Coordinates of C-alpha atoms in Angstrom, one line a residue:
M28 CA 13.8 28.2 -0.1
K29 CA 11.5 28.2 3.1
K30 CA 13.3 28.6 6.5
M31 CA 11.7 28.1 9.8
R32 CA 12.7 27.4 13.4
P33 CA 12.4 23.7 14.6
G34 CA 10.3 24.7 17.6
R35 CA 7.5 26.1 15.2
L36 CA 7.8 22.9 13.2
T37 CA 7.4 20.6 16.1
T38 CA 4.6 22.7 17.7
A39 CA 2.6 22.8 14.5
A40 CA 3.0 19.1 13.6
L41 CA 2.0 18.0 17.1
S42 CA -0.9 20.5 17.2
L43 CA -2.2 19.4 13.9
A44 CA -1.7 15.6 14.9
T45 CA -3.6 16.2 18.3
C46 CA -6.6 18.2 16.6
A47 CA -7.0 15.5 14.0
A48 CA -6.7 12.5 16.4
A49 CA -9.0 13.9 19.2
P50 CA -12.4 12.9 17.8
V51 CA -10.9 9.6 17.0
L52 CA -9.4 8.8 20.2
A53 CA -12.8 9.4 21.9
Q54 CA -14.1 6.4 20.3
D55 CA -13.4 3.3 22.3
G56 CA -12.8 -0.1 20.7
T57 CA -11.8 1.2 17.2
G58 CA -8.5 -0.5 17.3
L59 CA -6.6 2.8 16.9
R60 CA -2.8 2.5 16.2
G61 CA -0.2 5.1 16.2
N62 CA 3.2 5.3 15.0
L63 CA 6.0 7.9 15.4
S64 CA 9.1 7.7 13.1
F65 CA 12.3 9.7 13.6
S66 CA 15.7 9.6 11.8
T67 CA 18.6 12.0 11.8
G68 CA 22.1 12.0 10.1
L69 CA 24.6 13.7 7.9
E70 CA 25.1 14.1 4.2
V71 CA 27.9 15.2 2.2
S72 CA 27.2 16.4 -1.4
D73 CA 29.0 18.0 -4.1
N74 CA 25.8 19.8 -5.4
P75 CA 22.9 19.5 -3.0
S76 CA 20.5 21.9 -5.0
L77 CA 21.4 20.5 -8.4
S78 CA 22.4 23.9 -9.6
S79 CA 24.7 25.1 -12.4
P80 CA 27.3 25.8 -11.7
A81 CA 27.6 23.2 -8.8
D82 CA 27.3 24.3 -5.2
G83 CA 30.5 22.6 -4.2
N84 CA 30.9 20.3 -1.2
T85 CA 28.3 20.9 1.5
L86 CA 27.9 19.1 4.8
T87 CA 24.2 19.1 5.8
S88 CA 22.2 17.5 8.7
V89 CA 19.0 15.9 7.6
T90 CA 16.2 15.0 10.1
D91 CA 13.0 13.2 9.0
L92 CA 9.9 13.0 11.1
G93 CA 6.8 11.0 10.7
F94 CA 3.5 10.5 12.5
S95 CA 0.5 8.3 11.6
L96 CA -2.8 7.1 13.2
S97 CA -4.7 4.2 11.6
S98 CA -7.8 2.3 12.6
E99 CA -9.5 -0.6 10.8
T100 CA -12.8 -2.2 11.7
R101 CA -15.1 -4.7 9.9
V102 CA -16.7 -2.0 7.9
D103 CA -14.4 1.2 7.9
Q104 CA -10.7 2.1 7.6
F105 CA -9.1 5.4 8.8
R106 CA -5.6 6.7 8.4
F107 CA -3.8 10.0 9.1
T108 CA -0.2 10.9 8.5
L109 CA 2.1 13.8 8.9
G110 CA 5.7 14.0 7.6
A111 CA 8.5 16.4 7.4
S112 CA 12.2 16.5 6.2
I113 CA 14.4 19.3 7.7
Q114 CA 18.0 20.1 6.6
G115 CA 20.5 22.1 8.5
E116 CA 23.6 23.5 6.8
D117 CA 27.2 22.9 8.1
G118 CA 26.1 19.8 9.9
G119 CA 23.4 21.8 11.7
S120 CA 26.2 23.3 14.1
T121 CA 25.0 26.8 13.8
T122 CA 22.0 27.8 16.1
S123 CA 20.7 30.4 13.5
A124 CA 17.2 29.9 12.2
D125 CA 18.2 30.8 8.7
A126 CA 20.4 27.5 8.8
L127 CA 17.3 25.4 8.8
D128 CA 15.4 24.4 5.7
L129 CA 12.0 22.6 5.5
Q130 CA 12.9 20.4 2.5
S131 CA 9.4 18.8 2.2
S132 CA 6.3 18.3 4.4
S133 CA 3.2 16.3 3.8
A134 CA -0.3 15.6 5.5
S135 CA -2.9 13.2 4.5
L136 CA -6.2 11.9 5.6
A137 CA -8.1 9.0 4.3
Y138 CA -11.5 7.3 5.3
T139 CA -13.1 4.3 3.6
R140 CA -16.4 2.6 4.6
E141 CA -17.8 -0.6 3.1
G142 CA -21.6 -1.2 3.4
I143 CA -23.7 -4.2 2.5
N144 CA -24.1 -3.1 -1.0
S145 CA -22.2 0.3 -1.2
R146 CA -18.7 1.9 -0.7
L147 CA -17.6 5.4 0.4
A148 CA -14.0 6.7 0.1
L149 CA -12.9 10.2 1.2
S150 CA -9.2 11.4 1.0
G151 CA -7.3 14.6 1.4
R152 CA -3.7 15.3 0.9
Y153 CA -1.3 18.2 1.1
D154 CA 2.4 18.1 -0.1
E155 CA 5.1 20.9 -0.1
A156 CA 8.5 20.2 -1.7
E157 CA 11.5 22.0 -3.2
L158 CA 11.7 21.3 -7.0
D159 CA 15.5 21.3 -7.1
S160 CA 15.9 18.8 -4.3
E161 CA 17.8 15.8 -5.5
V162 CA 15.4 13.3 -3.6
F163 CA 12.3 15.0 -5.4
G164 CA 10.4 11.8 -6.3
F165 CA 9.0 10.6 -9.7
F166 CA 5.6 9.4 -8.5
V167 CA 2.8 10.8 -6.5
D168 CA 0.6 8.2 -5.1
G169 CA 2.0 5.8 -7.7
V170 CA 1.4 7.9 -10.6
F171 CA 4.3 9.4 -12.7
D172 CA 4.7 13.1 -11.9
P173 CA 6.2 15.2 -14.8
D174 CA 6.8 18.0 -12.4
A175 CA 9.6 15.9 -11.1
L176 CA 11.6 16.8 -14.3
I177 CA 11.4 20.6 -13.8
L178 CA 14.8 21.7 -13.6
E179 CA 14.4 25.0 -11.8
G180 CA 14.4 26.1 -8.2
G181 CA 11.3 27.0 -6.1
T182 CA 8.6 25.0 -4.3
R183 CA 5.5 23.3 -5.1
K184 CA 2.5 23.2 -2.8
R185 CA 0.0 20.6 -3.8
K186 CA -3.7 20.1 -2.2
R187 CA -5.8 17.3 -3.4
L188 CA -9.3 16.3 -2.3
S189 CA -11.2 13.3 -3.5
A190 CA -14.5 11.6 -2.9
D191 CA -15.8 8.3 -4.4
F192 CA -19.3 6.6 -3.8
S193 CA -20.7 3.4 -5.2
T194 CA -24.1 1.9 -4.5
G195 CA -25.8 -1.1 -5.9
L196 CA -22.4 -3.1 -6.0
D197 CA -24.2 -6.5 -6.1
A198 CA -27.7 -5.3 -7.3
P199 CA -29.1 -5.2 -10.8
F200 CA -28.7 -1.4 -10.7
G201 CA -25.9 0.8 -9.4
V202 CA -24.3 4.1 -9.4
D203 CA -20.6 5.3 -9.2
L204 CA -19.9 8.8 -8.4
S205 CA -16.4 10.4 -8.2
F206 CA -15.1 13.9 -7.5
S207 CA -11.6 15.2 -7.3
T208 CA -10.0 18.7 -7.1
T209 CA -6.3 19.4 -7.2
T210 CA -4.5 22.8 -6.5
N211 CA -1.0 23.5 -7.6
N212 CA 0.8 26.5 -6.2
F213 CA 4.5 27.4 -7.1
V214 CA 6.6 29.8 -5.2
D215 CA 10.0 31.3 -6.5
T216 CA 9.7 29.4 -10.0
A217 CA 10.2 31.1 -13.3
D218 CA 8.1 29.1 -15.8
L219 CA 5.5 27.2 -13.8
V220 CA 2.0 28.8 -13.0
D221 CA -0.5 28.0 -10.4
S222 CA -3.5 25.8 -11.4
D223 CA -6.8 24.3 -10.3
T224 CA -8.1 21.0 -11.7
T225 CA -11.6 19.5 -11.1
R226 CA -13.0 16.3 -12.3
V227 CA -16.4 14.9 -11.8
S228 CA -17.6 11.5 -13.2
A229 CA -20.8 9.5 -13.0
T230 CA -21.6 6.0 -14.1
A231 CA -25.1 4.1 -14.0
R232 CA -24.8 0.4 -14.2
F233 CA -27.4 -2.0 -15.4
S234 CA -27.2 -5.8 -15.0
I235 CA -28.9 -7.4 -18.0
S236 CA -27.9 -10.9 -17.2
P237 CA -25.4 -12.5 -14.9
A238 CA -22.8 -12.3 -17.6
M239 CA -23.8 -8.8 -19.1
T240 CA -23.7 -5.3 -17.8
A241 CA -24.6 -2.1 -19.5
R242 CA -23.7 1.3 -18.4
L243 CA -24.2 5.1 -19.0
T244 CA -21.2 7.3 -18.4
S245 CA -20.5 11.1 -18.0
T246 CA -17.4 12.9 -17.1
Y247 CA -16.5 16.7 -16.8
A248 CA -13.1 18.0 -16.2
R249 CA -11.8 21.7 -15.9
S250 CA -8.4 23.2 -15.4
D251 CA -7.7 26.8 -14.8
E252 CA -4.2 28.3 -14.9
D253 CA -3.0 31.6 -13.5
D254 CA -1.2 32.6 -16.4
F255 CA -1.1 35.9 -18.5
L256 CA -3.8 34.6 -20.7
E257 CA -6.0 33.2 -17.9
T258 CA -6.2 29.9 -19.7
S259 CA -9.0 27.6 -19.0
R260 CA -9.5 24.1 -20.4
R261 CA -12.7 22.0 -20.3
N262 CA -13.2 18.5 -21.2
Q263 CA -16.5 16.5 -21.1
S264 CA -18.0 13.3 -22.4
I265 CA -21.2 11.3 -22.4
G266 CA -21.4 7.7 -23.4
A267 CA -22.7 4.2 -23.1
G268 CA -20.9 0.8 -22.7
L269 CA -21.4 -2.8 -22.5
T270 CA -19.4 -5.6 -20.7
T271 CA -19.9 -9.3 -21.3
A272 CA -18.1 -12.5 -20.1
T273 CA -18.2 -16.0 -21.4
N274 CA -17.8 -19.2 -19.5
D275 CA -14.3 -19.9 -20.7
G276 CA -13.1 -16.7 -19.1
L277 CA -13.3 -14.2 -22.1
E278 CA -14.4 -10.8 -21.2
V279 CA -15.3 -8.0 -23.7
S280 CA -16.0 -4.4 -22.9
A281 CA -16.9 -1.7 -25.5
D282 CA -17.7 2.0 -25.0
I283 CA -18.8 4.8 -27.2
T284 CA -18.6 8.3 -26.3
L285 CA -19.4 11.9 -27.4
D286 CA -16.2 13.9 -26.6
S287 CA -15.8 17.6 -26.5
T288 CA -13.0 19.9 -25.5
E289 CA -12.7 23.8 -25.2
T290 CA -9.8 26.1 -24.4
L291 CA -10.4 29.7 -23.4
N292 CA -8.2 32.6 -23.0
G293 CA -10.2 34.6 -20.5
A294 CA -13.6 34.8 -22.2
V295 CA -12.3 34.2 -25.7
V296 CA -12.5 30.8 -27.1
A297 CA -9.1 29.9 -28.3
S298 CA -9.9 26.4 -29.6
D299 CA -12.6 23.8 -29.5
D300 CA -13.1 20.3 -30.8
D301 CA -15.5 17.4 -30.5
G302 CA -16.2 14.0 -32.0
V303 CA -17.1 10.4 -31.3
G304 CA -14.9 8.4 -29.0
L305 CA -14.5 4.6 -29.0
S306 CA -12.9 2.1 -26.9
L307 CA -12.7 -1.8 -26.9
G308 CA -11.1 -4.1 -24.4
I309 CA -10.9 -7.9 -24.6
S310 CA -9.2 -9.9 -22.0
K311 CA -8.9 -13.7 -21.2
D312 CA -7.8 -15.5 -18.0
R313 CA -5.2 -18.2 -18.5
P314 CA -3.7 -20.9 -16.2
D315 CA -0.4 -19.0 -16.0
G316 CA -1.9 -15.4 -16.1
G317 CA -3.9 -13.5 -18.6
I318 CA -3.9 -11.7 -21.9
A319 CA -5.4 -8.4 -23.0
L320 CA -6.0 -6.2 -26.0
L321 CA -7.1 -2.5 -25.8
L322 CA -8.1 -0.2 -28.6
S323 CA -9.1 3.4 -27.9
S324 CA -9.7 6.7 -29.9
R325 CA -10.6 9.8 -27.9
I326 CA -10.4 13.6 -28.1
D327 CA -8.9 16.1 -25.7
E328 CA -7.4 19.5 -26.0
S329 CA -4.4 18.1 -27.7
G330 CA -6.6 16.6 -30.5
R331 CA -7.6 13.0 -31.4
R332 CA -5.4 10.2 -29.8
T333 CA -5.7 6.7 -31.0
T334 CA -4.0 3.9 -29.0
A335 CA -3.7 0.2 -29.4
R336 CA -2.0 -2.1 -26.8
V337 CA -1.7 -5.8 -26.3
S338 CA -0.5 -7.0 -22.9
R339 CA 0.4 -10.5 -21.3
D340 CA 0.7 -11.3 -17.5
Y341 CA 2.6 -14.4 -16.2
D342 CA 2.3 -16.0 -12.8
L343 CA 5.9 -17.2 -12.1
P344 CA 7.0 -19.7 -9.3
A345 CA 8.9 -17.0 -7.4
G346 CA 7.3 -13.9 -8.7
A347 CA 5.4 -12.2 -11.7
L348 CA 6.0 -11.0 -15.1
S349 CA 4.0 -8.5 -17.3
L350 CA 4.6 -7.3 -20.8
S351 CA 2.8 -4.9 -22.9
L352 CA 3.4 -3.4 -26.5
G353 CA 1.5 -0.5 -28.0
V354 CA 1.2 2.2 -30.5
V355 CA 0.0 5.8 -30.2
D356 CA -1.3 7.9 -33.2
Q357 CA -1.6 11.4 -32.0
E358 CA -3.3 13.8 -34.5
D359 CA -0.9 15.4 -37.0
Q360 CA 2.0 13.4 -35.5
D361 CA 3.9 10.3 -36.4
L362 CA 3.1 7.0 -34.9
E363 CA 5.0 6.3 -31.6
L364 CA 5.5 2.9 -30.1
T365 CA 5.0 2.3 -26.4
T366 CA 6.2 -0.5 -24.1
S367 CA 5.5 -1.6 -20.6
V368 CA 7.3 -4.3 -18.5
G369 CA 7.1 -5.3 -15.0
Y370 CA 9.0 -8.0 -13.2
T371 CA 9.2 -9.2 -9.6
R372 CA 11.2 -12.1 -8.1
E373 CA 11.5 -13.0 -4.6
A374 CA 13.9 -15.5 -3.4
A375 CA 16.1 -16.3 -0.3
G376 CA 19.0 -14.5 -1.8
G377 CA 17.1 -11.2 -2.4
T378 CA 14.2 -9.5 -4.0
L379 CA 14.4 -8.0 -7.5
T380 CA 11.7 -5.7 -9.0
A381 CA 11.9 -3.9 -12.4
N382 CA 9.4 -1.9 -14.3
L383 CA 9.2 0.2 -17.5
V384 CA 6.2 2.2 -18.4
Q385 CA 5.5 4.5 -21.4
S386 CA 2.3 6.4 -21.6
P387 CA 0.9 9.3 -23.6
T388 CA -0.4 12.2 -21.5
T389 CA -1.8 15.7 -22.2
D390 CA -0.3 18.8 -20.4
N391 CA -1.2 22.4 -21.2
G392 CA -2.8 21.5 -24.5
L393 CA 0.2 19.6 -25.7
A394 CA 0.7 15.7 -26.0
F395 CA 3.6 14.2 -24.3
L396 CA 5.0 10.7 -24.1
N397 CA 6.3 9.9 -20.5
T398 CA 8.7 7.2 -19.8
S399 CA 9.6 5.9 -16.4
L400 CA 12.0 3.1 -15.6
G401 CA 12.8 1.7 -12.1
V402 CA 15.1 -1.2 -11.1
G403 CA 15.5 -2.2 -7.4
F404 CA 17.2 -5.0 -5.5
S405 CA 17.4 -5.8 -1.8
A406 CA 19.1 -8.7 -0.1
P407 CA 20.1 -9.8 3.5
I408 CA 23.6 -10.0 4.7
N409 CA 22.9 -11.7 7.9
S410 CA 20.3 -11.6 10.6
I411 CA 21.0 -7.9 11.5
S412 CA 22.0 -6.3 8.2
S413 CA 21.1 -5.9 4.6
W414 CA 21.9 -3.9 1.3
S415 CA 19.8 -2.5 -1.5
A416 CA 20.4 -0.8 -4.7
N417 CA 17.9 1.1 -6.9
F418 CA 17.9 2.9 -10.2
S419 CA 15.3 5.2 -11.7
Y420 CA 14.8 7.1 -14.9
G421 CA 12.1 9.5 -15.9
S422 CA 11.4 11.6 -19.2
A423 CA 8.8 13.6 -20.8
E424 CA 9.0 14.3 -24.6
E425 CA 6.5 16.4 -26.5
L426 CA 5.1 14.2 -29.4
G427 CA 6.5 15.5 -32.7
A428 CA 9.2 17.6 -30.9
P429 CA 12.9 16.6 -30.7
G430 CA 14.5 16.1 -27.3
G431 CA 12.9 16.5 -23.9
D432 CA 13.7 16.6 -20.2
S433 CA 14.9 13.7 -18.2
R434 CA 15.9 12.7 -14.6
T435 CA 18.1 9.8 -13.6
S436 CA 18.8 8.6 -10.0
A437 CA 20.8 5.7 -8.6
A438 CA 21.5 4.7 -5.0
I439 CA 23.0 1.9 -3.0
R440 CA 22.3 1.5 0.8
Y441 CA 23.4 -0.5 3.7
S442 CA 21.2 -1.1 6.7
R443 CA 22.0 -2.5 10.1
D444 CA 20.0 -3.1 13.3
L445 CA 21.8 -1.3 16.1
S446 CA 19.4 -2.6 18.8
E447 CA 15.9 -3.9 19.0
D448 CA 14.6 -0.4 18.4
W449 CA 17.3 1.7 16.5
G450 CA 18.6 1.1 13.0
L451 CA 21.6 2.5 10.9
N452 CA 21.5 3.4 7.2
A453 CA 24.4 4.5 5.1
G454 CA 25.0 4.8 1.4
L455 CA 25.6 6.8 -1.8
R456 CA 23.1 8.6 -4.1
H457 CA 23.7 10.1 -7.4
T458 CA 21.1 12.2 -9.4
R459 CA 21.5 13.7 -13.0
I460 CA 19.0 15.9 -14.7
S461 CA 19.0 16.9 -18.3
E462 CA 17.1 19.6 -20.1
E463 CA 16.7 20.3 -23.8
G464 CA 18.8 23.5 -24.5
A465 CA 20.5 23.5 -21.3
D466 CA 23.6 22.0 -19.5
S467 CA 23.2 18.7 -17.6
R468 CA 23.4 18.8 -13.8
A469 CA 24.4 16.1 -11.4
S470 CA 24.8 15.6 -7.6
S471 CA 26.5 12.9 -5.6
T472 CA 25.8 12.4 -2.0
L473 CA 27.2 10.2 0.8
F474 CA 24.7 9.7 3.7
V475 CA 24.4 8.1 7.1
N476 CA 21.6 8.2 9.5
V477 CA 20.1 6.4 12.5
G478 CA 16.4 6.2 13.3
R479 CA 13.7 4.2 14.8
D480 CA 9.9 3.7 14.9
F481 CA 7.6 4.0 18.0
S482 CA 4.3 2.1 17.7
F483 CA 1.5 2.3 20.2
G484 CA -2.1 1.5 20.6
F485 CA -5.2 2.7 22.3

């Protein structure tokens, strides 16, 4: 658990913000906007670190800090953010530096530029969070995060850089280039190991006719793990594809690839595999939405995985509904059904959102089926107050193996405007985690906080 003095945290955050903003502030007429957010309050929890046995009732002060700079012009967009969550035991009444815990921190930078016939996107992000925190999220940038199901203490530090460039967007010939690298470092964890992952992809597009486009594709991905065997995994593919559309809204896309994968323990080849990959997608627009069919058979370090999925989207008068049903055939495993449901409804009485996603993934050479479920509802009480409730569930199960790990969270919140600038939040949060071969752990927390946002321009 990382401890630090509040003065150091504030100084570091403001210094970083100033350094990042300085070159941008020098540009007049950029429409640069800034925002500072602050909230502080108290929490009473019966097991704040989700440990076994439980911690017992604990009073904790929680302070959340946020800072952002953003700019948007006709051709480019820029955004820089900083965030931190600090906890102090016993309500923060002690002045000892050891009573302050940096629960999570983050920094991100994103830049996008749109040209006449090209697009450039650059981004970088750093996150640091305690794995046993009851508020550790299920998603990172909208993608399900299996690390959220890790049921041990310690801290994860994640760095991610990405760059995407496309040219010839409206031309007969174009190129798409993509690069990303992710580094995960774990501190004070028993089973998790540091890793570095790099992915590069390139696509060349050829317009054969206004309704038909051909492409050549190439991808390369490498993951290195700092484990006892010095494991390294490499996946690469080259392929060709074709997309065509008809006048009645039917679109057909097909790709064929040569896939290869290799796993090394140091300099020793532990396993390798290669083969032909195929994918076929068919979609059609309808007056009330759309319908799509996807077939795919590809090879990675977990073997050949064949999937089939049919989906249907509906545009509703007060929202939207999407449904999907599929099947996964993992090499040497039984068939697995997958489902996906998304629903949104907005009305004067409140907003309801619900989603269920099941998707196969590969981690450390093993195939998993990830499941995530989320339900949320928010509604106004009067002109100055509202309430909301949400429920989330996530699980990761190895295909062909019994059981798995899961994490469940539920919360109810009351919000009220205290003034034009300040707001009050209060509620109850419950989190439960289950691990194969271990006891379940749970935590219930009552919380109350006040906060506000400060917006300004240049």
